[in-house]
Amino acid sequence: MSGNHPSADSRKELTVRGLILGVVITVVFTAANVFFGLKAGLTFATSIPAAVISMALLRGFKDSTIQENNVVQTIASAAGTLSSIIFVLPGMIMIGWWADFPFWTSFAVCALGGTLGVMYSIPLRRALVTDTDLPYPEGLACAEVLKVGSGDEADANSVEEGRAGLLAVLWGSIVSAVFAVIVATQVFASDVVQYFRVGNKGSVSGFDFNLSFALFAIGHLVGLSVGIAMLVGAVIGWGWGVPHYSLMGDLTASVADLAQGTWSHKVRFVGAGAIGVSAIWTLAKLVKPVISGLASAMAASRVRKAGKADTLPRTERDIPIGIVGLITVVCFLPIGWLLGYFGTTSGLGDHVGVLAIGGVAFVVLMGFFVSTVCGYMAGLIGSSNSPLSGVGILVVIAAALLLVAFVKPHVGPEEGKALVAFALFITSVVFTVAAIANNNLQDLKTGQLVDATPWRQQVALVVGVVAGAAVIPPVLDLLNKAYGFVGVPGAGAHALPAPQAGLISALAQGVITNNIDWSLIITGIWIGVAIILIDEILRRTTKRMSMPPLAVGLGIYLPTVSTLMVVVGSIVGWYFDRRADRSAKPETTKQLGVLLASGLIVGESVIGVVIAFIVGFSGKAAPLALVSESFAGVAQWIGGIAFAAVVFVMYRWVARMAKGLNKA
């Protein structure tokens, strides 16, 4: 249906019931994403499961439309990316600056930065969504899901497909949740791990397959190219980096401790360099389309001022650029106050002017920079695998270097910790800008494909930002009290790794205290340059193959517990899609595979938050354990076999369900 259809403006899109449903889904998915991100170092896109839930619940209303369902998923999708603040904010606990997460401060960071992210992404829409050939895999998948049986345009077949999709999400959620509960009883192991010596000089390496359906499903969603790129990164990190640098470590330590220590203190910084240069390369490729997008936004504004707003198609109407500018300025005022207040209360009161004014300028410029990079990456590989963590590394290094140049010479050594905290704090603001800009462009692509109105989606996302910002601080507090974070004194054996927060806080401390090993980052930069060259050659010679540099960087600096199962999921998902291509209705089969993967993510993540509640109230590290630690070896075999069997059964079931729909 055309955006200029006479009844297009009268269809329900931004409704009260849609806003309420979107907020409720946002609350649940945000809690799940925070837990999963702290555990695995990756967050997941919530658009697809939100769209399926929305369609199932709104189907009872005769006047529900595909555009209304799209608004619901737009609101709920804020959970997928605003929760990425966990890549920075726990660093405040890790450096010992905070003991908990103050609600209003944390809420303000998320809400203000997120709203700015929406505003920044509006002039980028034409450059990165309308006038581009970026694939937006998750945006496309979500649009396809919405088209299946949505609203009053659905025929009997599409209604049946919609029910099948809901079943796929529901059973995927149940299966992954039950598996996670059995893992919590320790009857199934949580991972299959092995560390070993390499050669006869004492170097070490290892691997850790996390038996996580959520990680497996993320692999399915991001696809084979990203999965293989992450595998290449893991091979560089653990096939070369850990064995090479472990020879410089304590060779008398246990194999596991030496391998983990080498990765944590050496290899991660190599990965940081690779991610950083990849992010810069991404920006360099975007200069021309971003300029043209800004020009288009200004042209649209001139059309409105000339009284010709009606000549713009409904599907091209953003929030007017004047209102965007006003909201942006209004956001900067409390951000400036927040930075000044933080500086005053942290003992840096003599420099509050520099910190507040310079901080706002930093947010303005760096915010737009990261919005562009992350928006492009969302279009390339999807927001589930967006380079937010790599961009966070760039931002915190830039913030720390500026503080060293302009503030550190004028403060005493006792205020060094306060400077580290301030660097993390301002990075967290920029981070939320990047997260939501990345998410908004993905949603706007979905909207473009389902004939939605951009300005209504942009309003809906602001609602989602505020809802998510209210949920994140209490969930972070709960998880901090239940588990704690790795590296924090007193954290137990089940402490959450929060790998990005640990790395980013370590970088801030390293730059400000001048004890960072820049040679590691430079090595990573050269690896990143080599991967960029390989990627460009592949794209130009094969057209179908690529080696996304940021994904390789992630593979280097994330632990194998976070990456290897993603690789497995990407291969299984690719194989499933190849089989689907030979079926009678390939697109329907592939959609059901995507929805099953979405369910697997949601189920495990939600049950993870529930288990965190149980841990918090019981005071025990493993309150659901039914067996002793001596059972661990058997649990690995049982868990691994059960995991593989469940994957086989679930994908076979989905394929048969699609086949049954074809017959119907």
PDB file of N, CA and C in Angstrom, residues 394-470:
ATOM      1  N   LEU A 394      36.724   3.483  22.165  1.00  0.00           N
ATOM      2  CA  LEU A 394      37.202   4.728  21.557  1.00  0.00           C
ATOM      3  C   LEU A 394      36.824   5.938  22.397  1.00  0.00           C
ATOM      4  N   VAL A 395      35.574   5.944  22.854  1.00  0.00           N
ATOM      5  CA  VAL A 395      35.065   7.103  23.591  1.00  0.00           C
ATOM      6  C   VAL A 395      35.799   7.271  24.917  1.00  0.00           C
ATOM      7  N   VAL A 396      35.997   6.181  25.653  1.00  0.00           N
ATOM      8  CA  VAL A 396      36.625   6.307  26.973  1.00  0.00           C
ATOM      9  C   VAL A 396      38.101   6.699  26.839  1.00  0.00           C
ATOM     10  N   ILE A 397      38.769   6.201  25.802  1.00  0.00           N
ATOM     11  CA  ILE A 397      40.168   6.606  25.591  1.00  0.00           C
ATOM     12  C   ILE A 397      40.232   8.093  25.253  1.00  0.00           C
ATOM     13  N   ALA A 398      39.330   8.553  24.370  1.00  0.00           N
ATOM     14  CA  ALA A 398      39.301   9.975  24.015  1.00  0.00           C
ATOM     15  C   ALA A 398      39.001  10.835  25.237  1.00  0.00           C
ATOM     16  N   ALA A 399      38.003  10.424  26.041  1.00  0.00           N
ATOM     17  CA  ALA A 399      37.645  11.194  27.244  1.00  0.00           C
ATOM     18  C   ALA A 399      38.810  11.240  28.223  1.00  0.00           C
ATOM     19  N   ALA A 400      39.455  10.089  28.431  1.00  0.00           N
ATOM     20  CA  ALA A 400      40.571  10.037  29.376  1.00  0.00           C
ATOM     21  C   ALA A 400      41.754  10.876  28.897  1.00  0.00           C
ATOM     22  N   LEU A 401      42.053  10.827  27.601  1.00  0.00           N
ATOM     23  CA  LEU A 401      43.169  11.628  27.065  1.00  0.00           C
ATOM     24  C   LEU A 401      42.899  13.126  27.222  1.00  0.00           C
ATOM     25  N   LEU A 402      41.639  13.549  26.990  1.00  0.00           N
ATOM     26  CA  LEU A 402      41.300  14.963  27.159  1.00  0.00           C
ATOM     27  C   LEU A 402      41.410  15.388  28.621  1.00  0.00           C
ATOM     28  N   LEU A 403      40.993  14.513  29.539  1.00  0.00           N
ATOM     29  CA  LEU A 403      41.115  14.828  30.969  1.00  0.00           C
ATOM     30  C   LEU A 403      42.588  14.924  31.374  1.00  0.00           C
ATOM     31  N   VAL A 404      43.413  14.029  30.825  1.00  0.00           N
ATOM     32  CA  VAL A 404      44.853  14.076  31.116  1.00  0.00           C
ATOM     33  C   VAL A 404      45.458  15.382  30.600  1.00  0.00           C
ATOM     34  N   ALA A 405      45.011  15.833  29.419  1.00  0.00           N
ATOM     35  CA  ALA A 405      45.580  17.037  28.806  1.00  0.00           C
ATOM     36  C   ALA A 405      45.133  18.321  29.503  1.00  0.00           C
ATOM     37  N   PHE A 406      43.839  18.404  29.899  1.00  0.00           N
ATOM     38  CA  PHE A 406      43.300  19.687  30.358  1.00  0.00           C
ATOM     39  C   PHE A 406      43.024  19.775  31.862  1.00  0.00           C
ATOM     40  N   VAL A 407      42.907  18.645  32.547  1.00  0.00           N
ATOM     41  CA  VAL A 407      42.537  18.698  33.966  1.00  0.00           C
ATOM     42  C   VAL A 407      43.608  18.103  34.873  1.00  0.00           C
ATOM     43  N   LYS A 408      44.173  16.969  34.475  1.00  0.00           N
ATOM     44  CA  LYS A 408      45.090  16.262  35.369  1.00  0.00           C
ATOM     45  C   LYS A 408      46.284  17.098  35.837  1.00  0.00           C
ATOM     46  N   PRO A 409      46.893  17.935  34.971  1.00  0.00           N
ATOM     47  CA  PRO A 409      48.049  18.718  35.449  1.00  0.00           C
ATOM     48  C   PRO A 409      47.714  19.642  36.622  1.00  0.00           C
ATOM     49  N   HIS A 410      46.425  19.909  36.848  1.00  0.00           N
ATOM     50  CA  HIS A 410      46.021  20.872  37.872  1.00  0.00           C
ATOM     51  C   HIS A 410      45.402  20.216  39.103  1.00  0.00           C
ATOM     52  N   VAL A 411      45.456  18.887  39.181  1.00  0.00           N
ATOM     53  CA  VAL A 411      44.901  18.207  40.354  1.00  0.00           C
ATOM     54  C   VAL A 411      45.967  17.337  40.996  1.00  0.00           C
ATOM     55  N   GLY A 412      45.733  16.992  42.246  1.00  0.00           N
ATOM     56  CA  GLY A 412      46.668  16.153  42.976  1.00  0.00           C
ATOM     57  C   GLY A 412      46.455  14.678  42.680  1.00  0.00           C
ATOM     58  N   PRO A 413      47.393  13.832  43.123  1.00  0.00           N
ATOM     59  CA  PRO A 413      47.293  12.395  42.850  1.00  0.00           C
ATOM     60  C   PRO A 413      46.062  11.757  43.481  1.00  0.00           C
ATOM     61  N   GLU A 414      45.581  12.324  44.603  1.00  0.00           N
ATOM     62  CA  GLU A 414      44.414  11.735  45.266  1.00  0.00           C
ATOM     63  C   GLU A 414      43.143  11.894  44.440  1.00  0.00           C
ATOM     64  N   GLU A 415      43.167  12.837  43.473  1.00  0.00           N
ATOM     65  CA  GLU A 415      41.980  13.043  42.649  1.00  0.00           C
ATOM     66  C   GLU A 415      42.005  12.222  41.353  1.00  0.00           C
ATOM     67  N   GLY A 416      43.050  11.398  41.202  1.00  0.00           N
ATOM     68  CA  GLY A 416      43.151  10.576  39.993  1.00  0.00           C
ATOM     69  C   GLY A 416      41.977   9.633  39.836  1.00  0.00           C
ATOM     70  N   LYS A 417      41.537   9.049  40.953  1.00  0.00           N
ATOM     71  CA  LYS A 417      40.404   8.120  40.903  1.00  0.00           C
ATOM     72  C   LYS A 417      39.126   8.846  40.484  1.00  0.00           C
ATOM     73  N   ALA A 418      38.994  10.104  40.940  1.00  0.00           N
ATOM     74  CA  ALA A 418      37.821  10.897  40.558  1.00  0.00           C
ATOM     75  C   ALA A 418      37.820  11.159  39.053  1.00  0.00           C
ATOM     76  N   LEU A 419      39.005  11.374  38.459  1.00  0.00           N
ATOM     77  CA  LEU A 419      39.091  11.589  37.011  1.00  0.00           C
ATOM     78  C   LEU A 419      38.692  10.324  36.248  1.00  0.00           C
ATOM     79  N   VAL A 420      39.116   9.162  36.758  1.00  0.00           N
ATOM     80  CA  VAL A 420      38.723   7.896  36.134  1.00  0.00           C
ATOM     81  C   VAL A 420      37.203   7.754  36.173  1.00  0.00           C
ATOM     82  N   ALA A 421      36.614   8.058  37.335  1.00  0.00           N
ATOM     83  CA  ALA A 421      35.157   7.964  37.485  1.00  0.00           C
ATOM     84  C   ALA A 421      34.448   8.930  36.532  1.00  0.00           C
ATOM     85  N   PHE A 422      34.977  10.143  36.399  1.00  0.00           N
ATOM     86  CA  PHE A 422      34.354  11.125  35.504  1.00  0.00           C
ATOM     87  C   PHE A 422      34.439  10.657  34.050  1.00  0.00           C
ATOM     88  N   ALA A 423      35.583  10.068  33.674  1.00  0.00           N
ATOM     89  CA  ALA A 423      35.740   9.551  32.304  1.00  0.00           C
ATOM     90  C   ALA A 423      34.692   8.473  32.023  1.00  0.00           C
ATOM     91  N   LEU A 424      34.478   7.588  32.985  1.00  0.00           N
ATOM     92  CA  LEU A 424      33.468   6.543  32.816  1.00  0.00           C
ATOM     93  C   LEU A 424      32.069   7.141  32.757  1.00  0.00           C
ATOM     94  N   PHE A 425      31.836   8.158  33.583  1.00  0.00           N
ATOM     95  CA  PHE A 425      30.502   8.755  33.658  1.00  0.00           C
ATOM     96  C   PHE A 425      30.126   9.432  32.339  1.00  0.00           C
ATOM     97  N   ILE A 426      31.040  10.218  31.791  1.00  0.00           N
ATOM     98  CA  ILE A 426      30.727  10.908  30.536  1.00  0.00           C
ATOM     99  C   ILE A 426      30.667   9.906  29.375  1.00  0.00           C
ATOM    100  N   THR A 427      31.473   8.838  29.453  1.00  0.00           N
ATOM    101  CA  THR A 427      31.389   7.785  28.442  1.00  0.00           C
ATOM    102  C   THR A 427      30.017   7.125  28.466  1.00  0.00           C
ATOM    103  N   SER A 428      29.450   6.943  29.662  1.00  0.00           N
ATOM    104  CA  SER A 428      28.134   6.307  29.767  1.00  0.00           C
ATOM    105  C   SER A 428      27.055   7.155  29.100  1.00  0.00           C
ATOM    106  N   VAL A 429      27.188   8.484  29.171  1.00  0.00           N
ATOM    107  CA  VAL A 429      26.218   9.366  28.508  1.00  0.00           C
ATOM    108  C   VAL A 429      26.318   9.200  26.988  1.00  0.00           C
ATOM    109  N   VAL A 430      27.542   9.265  26.468  1.00  0.00           N
ATOM    110  CA  VAL A 430      27.743   9.109  25.026  1.00  0.00           C
ATOM    111  C   VAL A 430      27.297   7.722  24.570  1.00  0.00           C
ATOM    112  N   PHE A 431      27.501   6.755  25.436  1.00  0.00           N
ATOM    113  CA  PHE A 431      27.157   5.375  25.110  1.00  0.00           C
ATOM    114  C   PHE A 431      25.665   5.206  24.876  1.00  0.00           C
ATOM    115  N   THR A 432      24.857   5.833  25.715  1.00  0.00           N
ATOM    116  CA  THR A 432      23.406   5.719  25.525  1.00  0.00           C
ATOM    117  C   THR A 432      22.964   6.429  24.247  1.00  0.00           C
ATOM    118  N   VAL A 433      23.630   7.517  23.905  1.00  0.00           N
ATOM    119  CA  VAL A 433      23.352   8.193  22.627  1.00  0.00           C
ATOM    120  C   VAL A 433      23.580   7.213  21.477  1.00  0.00           C
ATOM    121  N   ALA A 434      24.729   6.551  21.497  1.00  0.00           N
ATOM    122  CA  ALA A 434      25.078   5.611  20.434  1.00  0.00           C
ATOM    123  C   ALA A 434      24.105   4.444  20.380  1.00  0.00           C
ATOM    124  N   ALA A 435      23.757   3.919  21.553  1.00  0.00           N
ATOM    125  CA  ALA A 435      22.894   2.734  21.612  1.00  0.00           C
ATOM    126  C   ALA A 435      21.550   2.995  20.959  1.00  0.00           C
ATOM    127  N   ILE A 436      20.932   4.112  21.302  1.00  0.00           N
ATOM    128  CA  ILE A 436      19.586   4.382  20.791  1.00  0.00           C
ATOM    129  C   ILE A 436      19.609   4.828  19.335  1.00  0.00           C
ATOM    130  N   ALA A 437      20.637   5.542  18.926  1.00  0.00           N
ATOM    131  CA  ALA A 437      20.744   5.902  17.509  1.00  0.00           C
ATOM    132  C   ALA A 437      20.847   4.632  16.662  1.00  0.00           C
ATOM    133  N   ASN A 438      21.652   3.698  17.117  1.00  0.00           N
ATOM    134  CA  ASN A 438      21.809   2.410  16.456  1.00  0.00           C
ATOM    135  C   ASN A 438      20.459   1.699  16.347  1.00  0.00           C
ATOM    136  N   ASN A 439      19.711   1.709  17.433  1.00  0.00           N
ATOM    137  CA  ASN A 439      18.425   1.022  17.492  1.00  0.00           C
ATOM    138  C   ASN A 439      17.375   1.721  16.635  1.00  0.00           C
ATOM    139  N   ASN A 440      17.363   3.048  16.682  1.00  0.00           N
ATOM    140  CA  ASN A 440      16.326   3.805  15.984  1.00  0.00           C
ATOM    141  C   ASN A 440      16.402   3.590  14.477  1.00  0.00           C
ATOM    142  N   LEU A 441      17.615   3.558  13.938  1.00  0.00           N
ATOM    143  CA  LEU A 441      17.759   3.370  12.498  1.00  0.00           C
ATOM    144  C   LEU A 441      17.292   1.978  12.070  1.00  0.00           C
ATOM    145  N   GLN A 442      17.551   0.985  12.913  1.00  0.00           N
ATOM    146  CA  GLN A 442      17.045  -0.366  12.634  1.00  0.00           C
ATOM    147  C   GLN A 442      15.515  -0.365  12.594  1.00  0.00           C
ATOM    148  N   ASP A 443      14.905   0.328  13.564  1.00  0.00           N
ATOM    149  CA  ASP A 443      13.444   0.404  13.616  1.00  0.00           C
ATOM    150  C   ASP A 443      12.876   1.183  12.431  1.00  0.00           C
ATOM    151  N   LEU A 444      13.556   2.261  12.051  1.00  0.00           N
ATOM    152  CA  LEU A 444      13.071   3.063  10.932  1.00  0.00           C
ATOM    153  C   LEU A 444      13.129   2.280   9.618  1.00  0.00           C
ATOM    154  N   LYS A 445      14.090   1.361   9.508  1.00  0.00           N
ATOM    155  CA  LYS A 445      14.132   0.500   8.328  1.00  0.00           C
ATOM    156  C   LYS A 445      12.913  -0.422   8.320  1.00  0.00           C
ATOM    157  N   THR A 446      12.597  -0.997   9.481  1.00  0.00           N
ATOM    158  CA  THR A 446      11.390  -1.822   9.579  1.00  0.00           C
ATOM    159  C   THR A 446      10.166  -0.997   9.191  1.00  0.00           C
ATOM    160  N   GLY A 447      10.089   0.235   9.716  1.00  0.00           N
ATOM    161  CA  GLY A 447       8.965   1.113   9.412  1.00  0.00           C
ATOM    162  C   GLY A 447       8.852   1.413   7.936  1.00  0.00           C
ATOM    163  N   GLN A 448       9.996   1.645   7.287  1.00  0.00           N
ATOM    164  CA  GLN A 448       9.989   1.924   5.842  1.00  0.00           C
ATOM    165  C   GLN A 448       9.377   0.755   5.067  1.00  0.00           C
ATOM    166  N   LEU A 449       9.658  -0.454   5.526  1.00  0.00           N
ATOM    167  CA  LEU A 449       9.198  -1.645   4.816  1.00  0.00           C
ATOM    168  C   LEU A 449       7.730  -1.973   5.079  1.00  0.00           C
ATOM    169  N   VAL A 450       7.163  -1.395   6.159  1.00  0.00           N
ATOM    170  CA  VAL A 450       5.745  -1.676   6.464  1.00  0.00           C
ATOM    171  C   VAL A 450       4.892  -0.415   6.342  1.00  0.00           C
ATOM    172  N   ASP A 451       5.412   0.597   5.643  1.00  0.00           N
ATOM    173  CA  ASP A 451       4.614   1.787   5.338  1.00  0.00           C
ATOM    174  C   ASP A 451       4.263   2.581   6.591  1.00  0.00           C
ATOM    175  N   ALA A 452       5.230   2.725   7.510  1.00  0.00           N
ATOM    176  CA  ALA A 452       4.986   3.439   8.765  1.00  0.00           C
ATOM    177  C   ALA A 452       5.351   4.915   8.624  1.00  0.00           C
ATOM    178  N   THR A 453       4.974   5.697   9.635  1.00  0.00           N
ATOM    179  CA  THR A 453       5.264   7.135   9.666  1.00  0.00           C
ATOM    180  C   THR A 453       6.482   7.375  10.555  1.00  0.00           C
ATOM    181  N   PRO A 454       7.601   7.876  10.011  1.00  0.00           N
ATOM    182  CA  PRO A 454       8.830   8.012  10.803  1.00  0.00           C
ATOM    183  C   PRO A 454       8.653   8.799  12.096  1.00  0.00           C
ATOM    184  N   TRP A 455       7.926   9.947  12.063  1.00  0.00           N
ATOM    185  CA  TRP A 455       7.867  10.766  13.278  1.00  0.00           C
ATOM    186  C   TRP A 455       7.126  10.039  14.399  1.00  0.00           C
ATOM    187  N   ARG A 456       6.136   9.221  14.036  1.00  0.00           N
ATOM    188  CA  ARG A 456       5.422   8.471  15.074  1.00  0.00           C
ATOM    189  C   ARG A 456       6.341   7.418  15.709  1.00  0.00           C
ATOM    190  N   GLN A 457       7.160   6.789  14.896  1.00  0.00           N
ATOM    191  CA  GLN A 457       8.129   5.835  15.441  1.00  0.00           C
ATOM    192  C   GLN A 457       9.134   6.531  16.356  1.00  0.00           C
ATOM    193  N   GLN A 458       9.553   7.722  15.956  1.00  0.00           N
ATOM    194  CA  GLN A 458      10.540   8.453  16.760  1.00  0.00           C
ATOM    195  C   GLN A 458       9.966   8.853  18.115  1.00  0.00           C
ATOM    196  N   VAL A 459       8.702   9.251  18.134  1.00  0.00           N
ATOM    197  CA  VAL A 459       8.031   9.547  19.409  1.00  0.00           C
ATOM    198  C   VAL A 459       7.934   8.278  20.254  1.00  0.00           C
ATOM    199  N   ALA A 460       7.559   7.165  19.613  1.00  0.00           N
ATOM    200  CA  ALA A 460       7.411   5.897  20.331  1.00  0.00           C
ATOM    201  C   ALA A 460       8.731   5.468  20.963  1.00  0.00           C
ATOM    202  N   LEU A 461       9.841   5.694  20.268  1.00  0.00           N
ATOM    203  CA  LEU A 461      11.122   5.271  20.804  1.00  0.00           C
ATOM    204  C   LEU A 461      11.512   6.089  22.031  1.00  0.00           C
ATOM    205  N   VAL A 462      11.167   7.380  22.049  1.00  0.00           N
ATOM    206  CA  VAL A 462      11.417   8.192  23.242  1.00  0.00           C
ATOM    207  C   VAL A 462      10.665   7.605  24.437  1.00  0.00           C
ATOM    208  N   VAL A 463       9.425   7.156  24.214  1.00  0.00           N
ATOM    209  CA  VAL A 463       8.654   6.508  25.276  1.00  0.00           C
ATOM    210  C   VAL A 463       9.383   5.251  25.763  1.00  0.00           C
ATOM    211  N   GLY A 464       9.876   4.451  24.823  1.00  0.00           N
ATOM    212  CA  GLY A 464      10.616   3.247  25.178  1.00  0.00           C
ATOM    213  C   GLY A 464      11.887   3.552  25.949  1.00  0.00           C
ATOM    214  N   VAL A 465      12.566   4.626  25.578  1.00  0.00           N
ATOM    215  CA  VAL A 465      13.790   5.042  26.280  1.00  0.00           C
ATOM    216  C   VAL A 465      13.493   5.342  27.747  1.00  0.00           C
ATOM    217  N   VAL A 466      12.453   6.111  28.003  1.00  0.00           N
ATOM    218  CA  VAL A 466      12.112   6.486  29.380  1.00  0.00           C
ATOM    219  C   VAL A 466      11.726   5.245  30.190  1.00  0.00           C
ATOM    220  N   ALA A 467      10.944   4.342  29.583  1.00  0.00           N
ATOM    221  CA  ALA A 467      10.541   3.119  30.282  1.00  0.00           C
ATOM    222  C   ALA A 467      11.758   2.248  30.605  1.00  0.00           C
ATOM    223  N   GLY A 468      12.634   2.067  29.627  1.00  0.00           N
ATOM    224  CA  GLY A 468      13.829   1.265  29.856  1.00  0.00           C
ATOM    225  C   GLY A 468      14.755   1.889  30.889  1.00  0.00           C
ATOM    226  N   ALA A 469      14.877   3.228  30.846  1.00  0.00           N
ATOM    227  CA  ALA A 469      15.747   3.932  31.799  1.00  0.00           C
ATOM    228  C   ALA A 469      15.271   3.751  33.234  1.00  0.00           C
ATOM    229  N   ALA A 470      13.960   3.576  33.427  1.00  0.00           N
ATOM    230  CA  ALA A 470      13.428   3.385  34.773  1.00  0.00           C
ATOM    231  C   ALA A 470      13.690   1.975  35.299  1.00  0.00           C
TER     232      ALA A 470
END
